[in-house]
Coordinates of C-alpha atoms in Angstrom, one line a residue:
Chain A
M1 CA -13.6 -3.0 22.2
L2 CA -10.5 -1.5 20.5
A3 CA -10.2 2.2 19.8
I4 CA -8.6 3.5 16.6
L5 CA -7.2 7.0 17.2
D6 CA -8.9 9.5 14.9
Y7 CA -6.4 12.2 14.0
E8 CA -7.1 12.8 10.3
A9 CA -4.0 10.9 9.1
G10 CA -5.5 8.7 6.6
N11 CA -6.0 5.0 7.1
Q12 CA -8.3 4.7 10.1
T13 CA -11.1 3.2 8.0
S14 CA -8.8 0.6 6.5
V15 CA -7.8 -0.5 10.0
L16 CA -11.5 -0.6 11.0
R17 CA -12.4 -2.8 7.9
A18 CA -9.5 -5.2 8.8
L19 CA -10.7 -5.5 12.4
D20 CA -14.3 -6.1 11.1
A21 CA -13.0 -8.9 8.9
R22 CA -11.7 -10.7 12.0
K23 CA -15.0 -9.7 13.9
I24 CA -13.0 -7.6 16.4
P25 CA -15.2 -4.8 17.8
A26 CA -13.7 -1.4 17.3
L27 CA -14.5 2.3 16.9
I28 CA -12.7 5.3 15.4
T29 CA -12.5 8.0 18.0
A30 CA -10.6 11.0 19.3
E31 CA -12.6 11.2 22.6
P32 CA -10.3 10.8 25.6
E33 CA -13.0 9.0 27.6
A34 CA -13.6 6.5 24.8
L35 CA -9.9 5.9 24.4
A36 CA -9.5 5.4 28.1
A37 CA -12.5 3.0 28.2
S38 CA -11.2 0.8 25.3
A39 CA -9.3 -2.4 25.8
G40 CA -6.5 -1.1 23.7
V41 CA -5.6 1.7 21.2
I42 CA -4.4 1.5 17.6
F43 CA -2.5 4.5 16.5
P44 CA -2.5 4.4 12.7
G45 CA -1.3 6.9 10.2
V46 CA -0.1 7.6 6.6
G47 CA 1.3 10.8 5.3
A48 CA 3.8 13.4 6.6
A49 CA 5.2 13.4 10.2
R50 CA 5.0 17.2 10.6
Q51 CA 1.4 17.6 9.6
A52 CA 0.5 14.6 11.9
M53 CA 2.3 16.1 14.9
E54 CA 0.8 19.5 14.3
H55 CA -2.6 18.0 14.3
L56 CA -1.9 16.0 17.5
T57 CA -0.5 19.0 19.3
R58 CA -3.3 21.4 18.1
T59 CA -6.0 19.0 19.3
G60 CA -4.3 18.0 22.6
L61 CA -4.2 14.4 21.5
D62 CA -0.4 14.3 22.1
R63 CA -1.1 14.7 25.9
V64 CA -4.0 12.1 25.6
L65 CA -1.6 9.6 24.1
R66 CA 1.1 10.2 26.7
D67 CA -1.5 9.8 29.4
L68 CA -2.7 6.5 27.9
V69 CA 0.8 5.1 27.7
R70 CA 1.6 6.2 31.3
R71 CA -1.5 4.3 32.5
Q72 CA -0.2 1.3 30.5
K73 CA -3.1 1.2 28.1
P74 CA -2.1 -1.3 25.4
L75 CA -1.0 0.5 22.3
L76 CA -0.2 -0.5 18.7
G77 CA 1.4 2.1 16.5
V78 CA 1.2 1.5 12.8
C79 CA 3.4 3.0 10.0
L80 CA 3.4 6.8 10.7
G81 CA 2.1 6.0 14.2
C82 CA 5.1 3.8 14.7
Q83 CA 7.5 6.6 13.6
I84 CA 6.1 9.4 15.7
L85 CA 6.2 7.5 19.0
L86 CA 10.0 8.3 18.8
E87 CA 11.7 11.5 19.8
C88 CA 12.2 13.1 16.4
S89 CA 12.1 12.5 12.6
E90 CA 14.4 13.7 9.8
E91 CA 11.2 14.3 7.9
S92 CA 11.0 18.1 7.9
E93 CA 13.2 17.9 11.1
T94 CA 10.1 17.2 13.2
R95 CA 10.0 16.8 17.0
T96 CA 7.7 13.9 17.7
L97 CA 6.1 12.4 20.7
G98 CA 9.2 11.0 22.5
L99 CA 7.4 8.0 24.1
V100 CA 10.4 5.9 23.0
K101 CA 14.0 6.9 22.8
G102 CA 15.3 7.1 19.2
R103 CA 14.7 8.9 15.9
C104 CA 13.4 8.3 12.5
V105 CA 15.7 8.6 9.4
R106 CA 15.3 8.6 5.6
F107 CA 16.5 5.7 3.4
D108 CA 19.8 6.7 2.0
P109 CA 19.3 7.1 -1.8
G110 CA 22.8 5.6 -2.4
L111 CA 21.7 2.2 -1.1
V112 CA 21.5 -0.7 -3.4
D113 CA 19.6 -4.0 -3.2
E114 CA 20.9 -7.6 -3.3
A115 CA 21.2 -7.4 -7.1
G116 CA 23.2 -4.2 -6.9
D117 CA 20.4 -2.0 -8.3
P118 CA 19.6 1.3 -6.6
I119 CA 16.7 0.7 -4.1
C120 CA 13.3 2.2 -4.9
I121 CA 12.2 4.9 -2.5
P122 CA 9.6 4.7 -1.0
H123 CA 10.1 1.1 0.2
M124 CA 6.8 0.0 -1.3
G125 CA 5.6 -3.6 -1.4
W126 CA 5.7 -6.9 0.4
N127 CA 8.7 -7.8 2.6
A128 CA 9.6 -10.3 5.3
C129 CA 10.2 -9.6 9.0
T130 CA 13.2 -11.4 10.6
P131 CA 12.5 -12.0 14.3
Q132 CA 15.1 -10.5 16.6
R133 CA 13.3 -11.5 19.9
P134 CA 10.1 -13.4 20.6
S135 CA 7.0 -11.4 20.8
R136 CA 3.4 -12.5 21.2
L137 CA 2.5 -9.9 18.6
F138 CA 3.9 -12.4 16.0
A139 CA 2.6 -15.6 17.7
G140 CA 1.3 -18.1 15.2
I141 CA 2.6 -16.2 12.2
P142 CA 4.9 -18.2 9.9
P143 CA 8.5 -16.9 9.9
D144 CA 8.4 -16.4 6.1
A145 CA 5.2 -14.4 6.1
E146 CA 5.4 -11.1 4.4
F147 CA 3.8 -7.7 5.2
Y148 CA 2.9 -4.7 3.2
F149 CA 5.2 -1.6 3.6
V150 CA 5.0 1.9 2.2
H151 CA 7.5 4.4 3.7
S152 CA 10.5 6.5 3.0
Y153 CA 11.7 6.8 6.6
Y154 CA 12.5 4.1 9.1
T155 CA 12.9 4.0 12.9
L156 CA 16.0 3.7 15.1
P157 CA 14.6 2.8 18.5
E158 CA 16.6 1.5 21.5
P159 CA 18.2 -1.8 20.2
E160 CA 16.7 -3.8 23.1
L161 CA 13.2 -3.0 21.9
V162 CA 13.7 -4.3 18.3
I163 CA 11.3 -7.2 17.7
A164 CA 11.9 -7.7 14.0
T165 CA 14.0 -6.3 11.2
T166 CA 13.5 -6.1 7.4
R167 CA 16.0 -5.6 4.6
H168 CA 15.7 -2.9 1.9
G169 CA 19.3 -1.8 1.0
V170 CA 19.8 -1.7 4.8
S171 CA 18.5 -3.9 7.6
F172 CA 16.0 -1.7 9.5
C173 CA 13.6 -2.1 12.4
S174 CA 10.2 -3.1 11.2
A175 CA 8.6 -3.9 14.6
Y176 CA 9.6 -2.8 18.1
G177 CA 8.2 -2.6 21.6
R178 CA 7.4 -4.7 24.7
D179 CA 4.3 -6.4 26.0
G180 CA 1.4 -3.9 25.7
F181 CA 3.4 -1.2 23.8
W182 CA 4.1 -2.2 20.3
A183 CA 4.8 -0.5 17.0
V184 CA 5.0 -1.9 13.4
Q185 CA 6.4 -0.1 10.3
F186 CA 4.2 -2.1 7.9
H187 CA 0.5 -2.0 7.4
P188 CA -1.0 -5.1 9.2
E189 CA -4.5 -4.0 7.9
K190 CA -3.2 -4.4 4.3
S191 CA -1.0 -7.5 4.8
G192 CA -3.5 -10.2 4.2
P193 CA -3.9 -13.2 6.6
P194 CA -0.6 -12.6 8.6
G195 CA -1.5 -9.0 9.2
L196 CA -5.0 -9.9 10.3
K197 CA -3.5 -12.5 12.7
L198 CA -1.2 -9.8 14.2
L199 CA -4.1 -7.5 14.8
H200 CA -5.9 -10.4 16.4
N201 CA -2.9 -11.2 18.6
F202 CA -3.0 -7.5 19.8
Y203 CA -6.7 -7.8 20.5
E204 CA -6.3 -11.0 22.5
Y205 CA -3.6 -9.4 24.6
C206 CA -5.8 -6.4 25.3
L207 CA -8.7 -8.6 26.4
E208 CA -6.4 -10.5 28.8
R209 CA -5.2 -7.2 30.3
Q210 CA -8.8 -6.0 30.6
A211 CA -9.9 -9.2 32.3
A212 CA -7.0 -9.0 34.7
A213 CA -7.7 -5.4 35.5
A214 CA -11.4 -6.2 36.2
S215 CA -10.6 -9.1 38.5
A216 CA -7.9 -7.3 40.4
P217 CA -10.0 -5.0 42.6
A218 CA -12.5 -7.9 43.3
S219 CA -9.8 -10.2 44.7
G220 CA -8.5 -7.2 46.6
E221 CA -11.8 -6.8 48.4
E222 CA -11.9 -10.5 49.4
S223 CA -8.5 -10.4 51.2
Chain B
M1 CA 14.2 -8.0 0.1
L2 CA 11.1 -6.7 -1.6
S3 CA 9.0 -9.3 -3.4
K4 CA 7.9 -8.7 -6.9
R5 CA 4.1 -7.9 -7.0
I6 CA 1.5 -9.6 -9.1
I7 CA -1.5 -7.3 -9.6
P8 CA -4.7 -8.4 -11.4
C9 CA -6.4 -5.5 -13.1
L10 CA -10.2 -5.5 -13.3
D11 CA -11.9 -3.2 -15.8
V12 CA -15.4 -2.4 -14.6
R13 CA -18.2 -1.0 -16.7
N14 CA -21.6 -0.3 -15.2
G15 CA -20.7 -2.4 -12.2
K16 CA -19.6 -5.5 -14.2
L17 CA -16.2 -6.9 -14.9
T18 CA -15.2 -6.5 -18.5
K19 CA -12.2 -7.1 -20.8
G20 CA -11.4 -5.7 -24.2
V21 CA -8.6 -6.2 -26.7
K22 CA -6.5 -3.2 -27.7
F23 CA -9.1 -1.0 -25.8
K24 CA -12.0 -2.1 -28.1
G25 CA -14.8 -4.6 -28.1
N26 CA -15.4 -5.0 -24.4
V27 CA -17.5 -7.9 -23.1
D28 CA -18.8 -8.4 -19.6
I29 CA -17.2 -11.4 -17.8
G30 CA -18.3 -11.4 -14.2
D31 CA -18.9 -9.9 -10.7
P32 CA -16.0 -7.6 -9.7
V33 CA -16.4 -7.9 -6.0
E34 CA -16.5 -11.7 -6.1
T35 CA -13.6 -11.8 -8.5
A36 CA -11.5 -9.5 -6.3
R37 CA -12.2 -11.6 -3.3
R38 CA -11.1 -14.8 -5.2
Y39 CA -7.8 -13.1 -6.4
Y40 CA -7.1 -12.0 -2.8
E41 CA -7.5 -15.5 -1.5
E42 CA -5.4 -16.9 -4.4
G43 CA -2.5 -14.7 -3.4
A44 CA -2.7 -11.4 -5.4
D45 CA -0.4 -8.8 -3.9
E46 CA -2.6 -5.9 -4.8
I47 CA -5.7 -5.3 -7.0
V48 CA -6.4 -2.5 -9.5
F49 CA -9.9 -1.5 -10.6
Y50 CA -10.5 0.7 -13.6
D51 CA -13.8 2.3 -14.1
I52 CA -14.5 2.5 -17.9
T53 CA -18.1 3.8 -17.4
A54 CA -18.9 7.1 -18.8
S55 CA -22.2 8.1 -17.2
A56 CA -22.7 9.7 -13.8
E57 CA -25.2 6.9 -12.9
G58 CA -22.5 4.3 -13.6
R59 CA -20.1 6.2 -11.4
G60 CA -22.3 5.8 -8.4
I61 CA -22.5 2.1 -9.1
F62 CA -18.8 1.9 -9.4
L63 CA -18.2 3.6 -6.0
D64 CA -20.5 0.9 -4.5
V65 CA -18.3 -1.7 -6.1
V66 CA -15.2 -0.1 -4.5
E67 CA -16.8 -0.2 -1.1
G68 CA -17.8 -3.8 -1.7
V69 CA -14.3 -4.8 -2.6
A70 CA -12.7 -2.9 0.3
A71 CA -14.8 -4.9 2.7
K72 CA -13.6 -8.2 1.2
I73 CA -9.8 -7.8 0.8
A74 CA -7.0 -7.0 3.2
I75 CA -4.4 -6.0 0.6
P76 CA -3.7 -2.7 -1.2
F77 CA -6.3 -1.6 -3.6
C78 CA -5.9 0.9 -6.4
V79 CA -8.7 2.6 -8.3
G80 CA -8.5 4.4 -11.6
G81 CA -10.7 5.6 -14.5
G82 CA -12.4 9.0 -14.7
I83 CA -10.5 10.6 -11.9
A84 CA -9.9 14.2 -12.8
S85 CA -9.8 16.2 -9.5
V86 CA -8.8 16.0 -5.9
A87 CA -12.5 15.6 -5.1
D88 CA -12.7 12.5 -7.3
M89 CA -9.6 11.1 -5.6
R90 CA -11.1 11.7 -2.2
A91 CA -14.4 9.9 -3.2
V92 CA -12.6 6.7 -4.1
L93 CA -10.2 6.8 -1.2
L94 CA -13.2 7.3 1.2
A95 CA -14.9 4.4 -0.5
G96 CA -12.0 2.2 0.6
A97 CA -9.2 2.4 -2.0
E98 CA -5.6 3.0 -0.8
K99 CA -4.3 4.4 -4.1
I100 CA -5.7 6.2 -7.0
S101 CA -4.5 6.0 -10.6
I102 CA -4.7 9.0 -12.9
N103 CA -3.9 8.9 -16.5
S104 CA -5.4 11.3 -19.1
A105 CA -6.2 13.9 -16.5
A106 CA -2.6 14.0 -15.4
V107 CA -1.4 14.5 -19.0
K108 CA -3.9 17.4 -19.5
N109 CA -3.2 18.9 -16.0
P110 CA 0.1 17.7 -14.5
E111 CA -0.4 19.8 -11.4
L112 CA -3.1 17.3 -10.4
I113 CA -0.2 14.9 -9.5
G114 CA 1.2 17.3 -7.0
E115 CA -2.2 18.3 -5.6
G116 CA -3.0 14.7 -5.0
A117 CA 0.3 13.9 -3.4
A118 CA 0.0 17.0 -1.1
A119 CA -3.5 16.0 -0.1
F120 CA -3.1 12.2 0.3
G121 CA 0.7 11.5 0.2
S122 CA 2.7 10.3 -2.8
Q123 CA 2.1 6.6 -1.8
A124 CA -1.6 7.2 -2.8
I125 CA -0.8 8.5 -6.3
V126 CA -0.2 6.2 -9.2
V127 CA 0.3 7.7 -12.6
G128 CA -0.8 5.4 -15.4
M129 CA 0.8 6.1 -18.8
D130 CA -0.5 4.8 -22.1
V131 CA 2.4 4.6 -24.5
K132 CA 2.9 3.8 -28.2
Q133 CA 6.1 3.2 -30.1
V134 CA 6.8 5.9 -32.7
A135 CA 9.6 7.1 -34.8
K136 CA 12.4 8.9 -32.8
G137 CA 12.2 12.6 -33.3
P138 CA 12.8 16.0 -31.6
Q139 CA 9.6 15.6 -29.5
T140 CA 10.0 11.9 -28.9
P141 CA 13.7 11.2 -28.5
S142 CA 13.1 7.8 -26.8
G143 CA 10.8 6.6 -29.6
Y144 CA 7.9 6.2 -27.2
E145 CA 5.0 8.7 -27.1
V146 CA 2.3 9.3 -24.5
V147 CA -1.2 8.8 -25.8
I148 CA -4.6 9.3 -24.2
H149 CA -8.2 8.4 -24.9
G150 CA -7.4 4.7 -24.9
G151 CA -4.7 5.2 -27.5
R152 CA -6.6 7.4 -30.0
T153 CA -5.0 10.7 -29.2
F154 CA -1.2 11.3 -29.5
M155 CA 0.1 14.0 -27.1
N156 CA 3.4 14.9 -28.7
M157 CA 5.1 14.0 -25.4
D158 CA 8.1 11.7 -24.9
A159 CA 7.2 8.9 -22.6
I160 CA 10.5 8.8 -20.7
A161 CA 10.5 12.6 -20.1
W162 CA 6.9 12.3 -18.9
A163 CA 7.9 9.5 -16.5
R164 CA 10.6 11.7 -14.9
R165 CA 8.2 14.6 -14.7
C166 CA 5.6 12.5 -12.9
E167 CA 8.2 11.5 -10.3
E168 CA 9.3 15.1 -9.8
L169 CA 5.7 16.2 -9.4
G170 CA 5.1 13.6 -6.6
A171 CA 3.8 10.4 -8.1
G172 CA 4.4 7.4 -5.9
E173 CA 4.4 4.8 -8.7
L174 CA 4.1 4.6 -12.4
C175 CA 2.0 2.1 -14.3
V176 CA 3.4 1.8 -17.8
N177 CA 1.0 0.4 -20.3
S178 CA 2.0 -0.4 -23.9
I179 CA -0.9 0.2 -26.2
D180 CA 1.0 -1.9 -28.8
A181 CA 1.2 -4.9 -26.5
D182 CA -2.2 -4.5 -24.7
G183 CA -4.5 -7.5 -25.1
T184 CA -2.1 -9.3 -27.5
K185 CA -0.8 -11.8 -24.9
E186 CA 2.5 -11.8 -26.7
G187 CA 4.5 -10.3 -23.8
Y188 CA 5.1 -7.0 -22.2
E189 CA 7.0 -4.2 -24.1
L190 CA 10.3 -4.9 -22.3
T191 CA 12.4 -2.1 -23.9
L192 CA 9.8 0.5 -22.8
T193 CA 9.5 -1.0 -19.3
R194 CA 13.3 -1.0 -18.8
A195 CA 13.7 2.5 -20.1
V196 CA 11.2 3.9 -17.7
A197 CA 12.5 1.8 -14.7
D198 CA 16.0 3.1 -15.4
A199 CA 14.8 6.7 -15.6
V200 CA 13.0 6.9 -12.2
R201 CA 13.5 5.7 -8.6
I202 CA 9.8 5.1 -7.8
P203 CA 8.4 1.6 -8.5
V204 CA 7.3 0.8 -12.1
I205 CA 4.4 -1.5 -12.8
A206 CA 4.5 -3.2 -16.2
S207 CA 1.2 -3.4 -18.0
G208 CA -0.1 -4.7 -21.3
G209 CA 0.6 -7.9 -23.1
A210 CA 0.9 -10.6 -20.5
G211 CA 0.1 -14.0 -22.0
S212 CA 2.1 -16.4 -19.8
P213 CA 4.1 -16.5 -16.5
A214 CA 7.3 -16.4 -18.6
H215 CA 6.2 -12.9 -19.9
M216 CA 5.8 -11.8 -16.3
L217 CA 9.3 -13.1 -15.4
D218 CA 10.7 -11.1 -18.2
A219 CA 9.1 -7.9 -17.1
L220 CA 10.2 -8.3 -13.5
T221 CA 13.8 -9.2 -14.4
R222 CA 14.9 -7.9 -17.7
G223 CA 12.2 -5.1 -17.7
G224 CA 13.2 -3.9 -14.3
A225 CA 9.6 -3.6 -13.1
S226 CA 8.6 -3.9 -9.4
A227 CA 5.2 -5.3 -10.3
A228 CA 3.4 -6.9 -13.2
L229 CA -0.2 -6.1 -14.1
I230 CA -2.3 -9.0 -15.5
A231 CA -5.8 -9.3 -16.8
S232 CA -6.9 -11.8 -19.5
I233 CA -4.7 -14.7 -18.4
V234 CA -6.3 -14.8 -15.0
H235 CA -9.8 -13.6 -15.9
Y236 CA -10.3 -16.5 -18.3
G237 CA -8.8 -19.0 -16.0
E238 CA -5.8 -19.9 -18.1
Y239 CA -3.5 -19.6 -15.1
S240 CA -4.2 -19.1 -11.4
I241 CA -2.2 -16.6 -9.4
A242 CA -0.8 -19.5 -7.4
E243 CA 0.5 -21.1 -10.6
I244 CA 2.1 -17.8 -11.7
K245 CA 3.8 -17.4 -8.4
D246 CA 5.1 -21.0 -8.3
Y247 CA 6.6 -20.4 -11.8
L248 CA 8.2 -17.1 -10.8
A249 CA 9.6 -18.5 -7.5
S250 CA 11.1 -21.6 -9.2
A251 CA 12.7 -19.3 -11.7
G252 CA 14.4 -17.4 -8.9
C253 CA 12.2 -14.4 -8.8
K254 CA 11.2 -13.4 -5.2
V255 CA 7.5 -13.4 -4.7
R256 CA 5.3 -13.3 -1.6
P257 CA 4.6 -16.8 -0.3
L258 CA 1.0 -17.6 0.2
A259 CA 0.7 -17.5 4.0
S260 CA -1.8 -19.6 5.8

């Protein structure tokens, strides 16, 4: 069972519907016990960074999230969730969770696209992800697959965490992380078959981790 | 680089898919949920639903359709028609849409754009504009005027000025529909589309008049649109979405490949 963090930031039900489509069991919850008992947590979000952080802080969910990451609960941040895992955002100069070094900046309005036209802001629509290092999150997804983006800010995490980049006037980080701690700027739940495959890859990783954790104490008793 | 989006538009009346010509003479042509699912599988990049029902009873049926569609497709999904308040917006977003499209209600009450953007984010607010070509004058310097009520009521508002105002108020996208071209299948109104695209930084969706993939290519290149709305040419099976995308790709227009 996956848990989708419920923090009133919009798109939890879209994520739940996408998981339903792949027959992945999931629930939307803000209960610390349910989050801890899940195989992995999806941290979604649309909207403004400041309001989202205020809600997380007011409800104590910021501490719950930090605790889950410290205990190595698999986590997938999506869109706003991807952005507020970093230390701060230019959006209303907001201090964010700080679970990853780096910050979130706005697309420069002076940027132009390949044709020389000014880029649209927000970056809205389908775009490709160029792999920067292998990740099982993208396993089995064709390299030319496109994902659906809607955002005006993008992340600048530590370079060694960047999994994929995307071009919109500038080449920006569209996926980052390491095994069990991932974040994507696009919306996998709205990205058709490749997005659903990515969610499935996350779920399979969570199941493996859960199985390994369940067998570890048993083998310990035998020895 | 962003792909250009191909967006089938489904008009729904009393829970049935319908299509009219120049906003008149609608006929029912199928099941909207099944049609949306088929377009999703054929490679549509987004789907738009317009509710053209008037009655409260029809509205309930429509929200059931929205829920049915949301369960079948994993691409963005925009809903318009009869949305006049933040409460109306919330109802369709809760039923499973990502975006709402407002048209006449925004013209009558522009603050609704900002209220919607504040409540749900700009990315959720599409402003649809119905536009007719008119003589250039003090009120309409661009020669394009905003109309409502399906083209029957002229609002004495310049379309380009209104597009800029919508962006300032917090719209995330503009869907520009030419009443003159709608249903004619003779091509989009390219001068209008280009003028709006040049006036704003938010994405512009061209609407009204698509009769062939070549018309879509024109709107997405010369017209400067980020997306092209289509209805008749796919509803009646003249072209599949895959055929349209093949045509656009071979003409050098970047579209999303159909992933396995």
